[in-house]
CSV table of C-alpha atoms in Angstrom, one decimal:
chain,number,residue,atom,x,y,z
A,1,MET,CA,0.0,0.0,0.0
A,2,ALA,CA,1.3,3.5,-0.8
A,3,GLU,CA,2.7,5.2,2.2
A,4,ARG,CA,0.5,8.3,1.7
A,5,THR,CA,-2.6,6.1,1.5
A,6,TYR,CA,-1.8,4.3,4.6
A,7,ALA,CA,-1.1,7.5,6.5
A,8,LEU,CA,-4.4,8.9,5.3
A,9,LEU,CA,-6.2,5.9,6.3
A,10,SER,CA,-4.6,5.6,9.7
A,11,SER,CA,-5.4,9.2,10.5
A,12,ASN,CA,-9.1,8.3,10.1
A,13,GLU,CA,-9.0,5.1,12.1
A,14,GLY,CA,-12.3,4.6,13.8
A,15,LYS,CA,-14.4,6.7,11.6
A,16,PHE,CA,-17.3,5.5,9.4
A,17,ALA,CA,-16.3,4.8,5.8
A,18,SER,CA,-17.9,3.8,2.6
A,19,ILE,CA,-15.9,1.5,0.3
A,20,ASN,CA,-16.5,0.7,-3.3
A,21,GLY,CA,-14.2,-2.0,-4.4
A,22,SER,CA,-15.2,-2.1,-8.0
A,23,THR,CA,-12.3,-2.4,-10.4
A,24,GLN,CA,-12.1,-2.5,-14.2
A,25,ILE,CA,-8.7,-1.8,-15.7
A,26,ARG,CA,-8.1,-0.8,-19.2
A,27,ALA,CA,-10.5,1.3,-21.4
A,28,GLY,CA,-13.1,2.1,-18.9
A,29,VAL,CA,-10.8,2.6,-15.9
A,30,ILE,CA,-12.7,2.3,-12.6
A,31,ARG,CA,-10.6,2.3,-9.5
A,32,PRO,CA,-11.6,1.3,-5.8
A,33,GLU,CA,-12.6,4.2,-3.7
A,34,ILE,CA,-13.1,5.0,0.0
A,35,LEU,CA,-15.2,7.8,1.2
A,36,ILE,CA,-14.8,9.2,4.7
A,37,PRO,CA,-17.2,11.9,5.6
A,38,ASP,CA,-15.9,15.0,7.5
A,39,GLU,CA,-18.0,15.4,10.6
A,40,LEU,CA,-17.2,19.1,10.8
A,41,SER,CA,-18.3,19.8,7.3
A,42,ASN,CA,-21.8,21.3,6.5
A,43,GLY,CA,-21.9,19.5,3.2
A,44,GLU,CA,-20.7,22.4,1.1
A,45,CYS,CA,-17.3,22.5,-0.7
A,46,SER,CA,-16.3,26.2,-0.9
A,47,ASP,CA,-12.7,25.8,-1.8
A,48,PHE,CA,-13.4,23.7,-4.9
A,49,LYS,CA,-12.2,25.2,-8.2
A,50,GLU,CA,-12.9,24.0,-11.7
A,51,SER,CA,-9.1,24.2,-12.3
A,52,ASP,CA,-8.6,21.5,-9.7
A,53,LEU,CA,-9.8,18.9,-12.2
A,54,ALA,CA,-7.0,19.8,-14.8
A,55,ILE,CA,-3.4,18.5,-14.6
A,56,SER,CA,-1.1,21.4,-14.4
A,57,ASP,CA,2.5,22.5,-13.1
A,58,GLY,CA,2.7,21.2,-9.7
A,59,SER,CA,-0.2,18.5,-9.8
A,60,LEU,CA,0.6,15.3,-8.0
A,61,ILE,CA,0.4,12.4,-10.5
A,62,ARG,CA,0.9,8.6,-10.5
A,63,VAL,CA,2.6,7.0,-13.5
A,64,ILE,CA,0.6,4.1,-15.0
A,65,ARG,CA,3.0,2.9,-17.7
A,66,ALA,CA,6.4,1.1,-17.6
A,67,PRO,CA,9.2,1.8,-16.8
A,68,TYR,CA,8.0,4.1,-13.9
A,69,PHE,CA,4.7,2.3,-13.2
A,70,GLY,CA,3.5,3.2,-9.6
A,71,LYS,CA,5.8,6.3,-9.2
A,72,VAL,CA,4.2,9.5,-7.7
A,73,GLY,CA,5.6,12.9,-8.5
A,74,LYS,CA,4.9,16.3,-9.6
């Protein structure tokens, strides 16, 4: 398991979570996901920007092709 993923999950130990383990690798890539609600949130996301959806300078990415498969970087 990736170190950052483990740290994130560990920091939320004991909280309720919803897990979707669906996987389909290739053309219609679907990856497993875990949703952990923020008890302090009112349900609104005020800091979301449309530009957050685009890869740009400084974006954190994971390489999915050889020879650097699995590497994470900016």
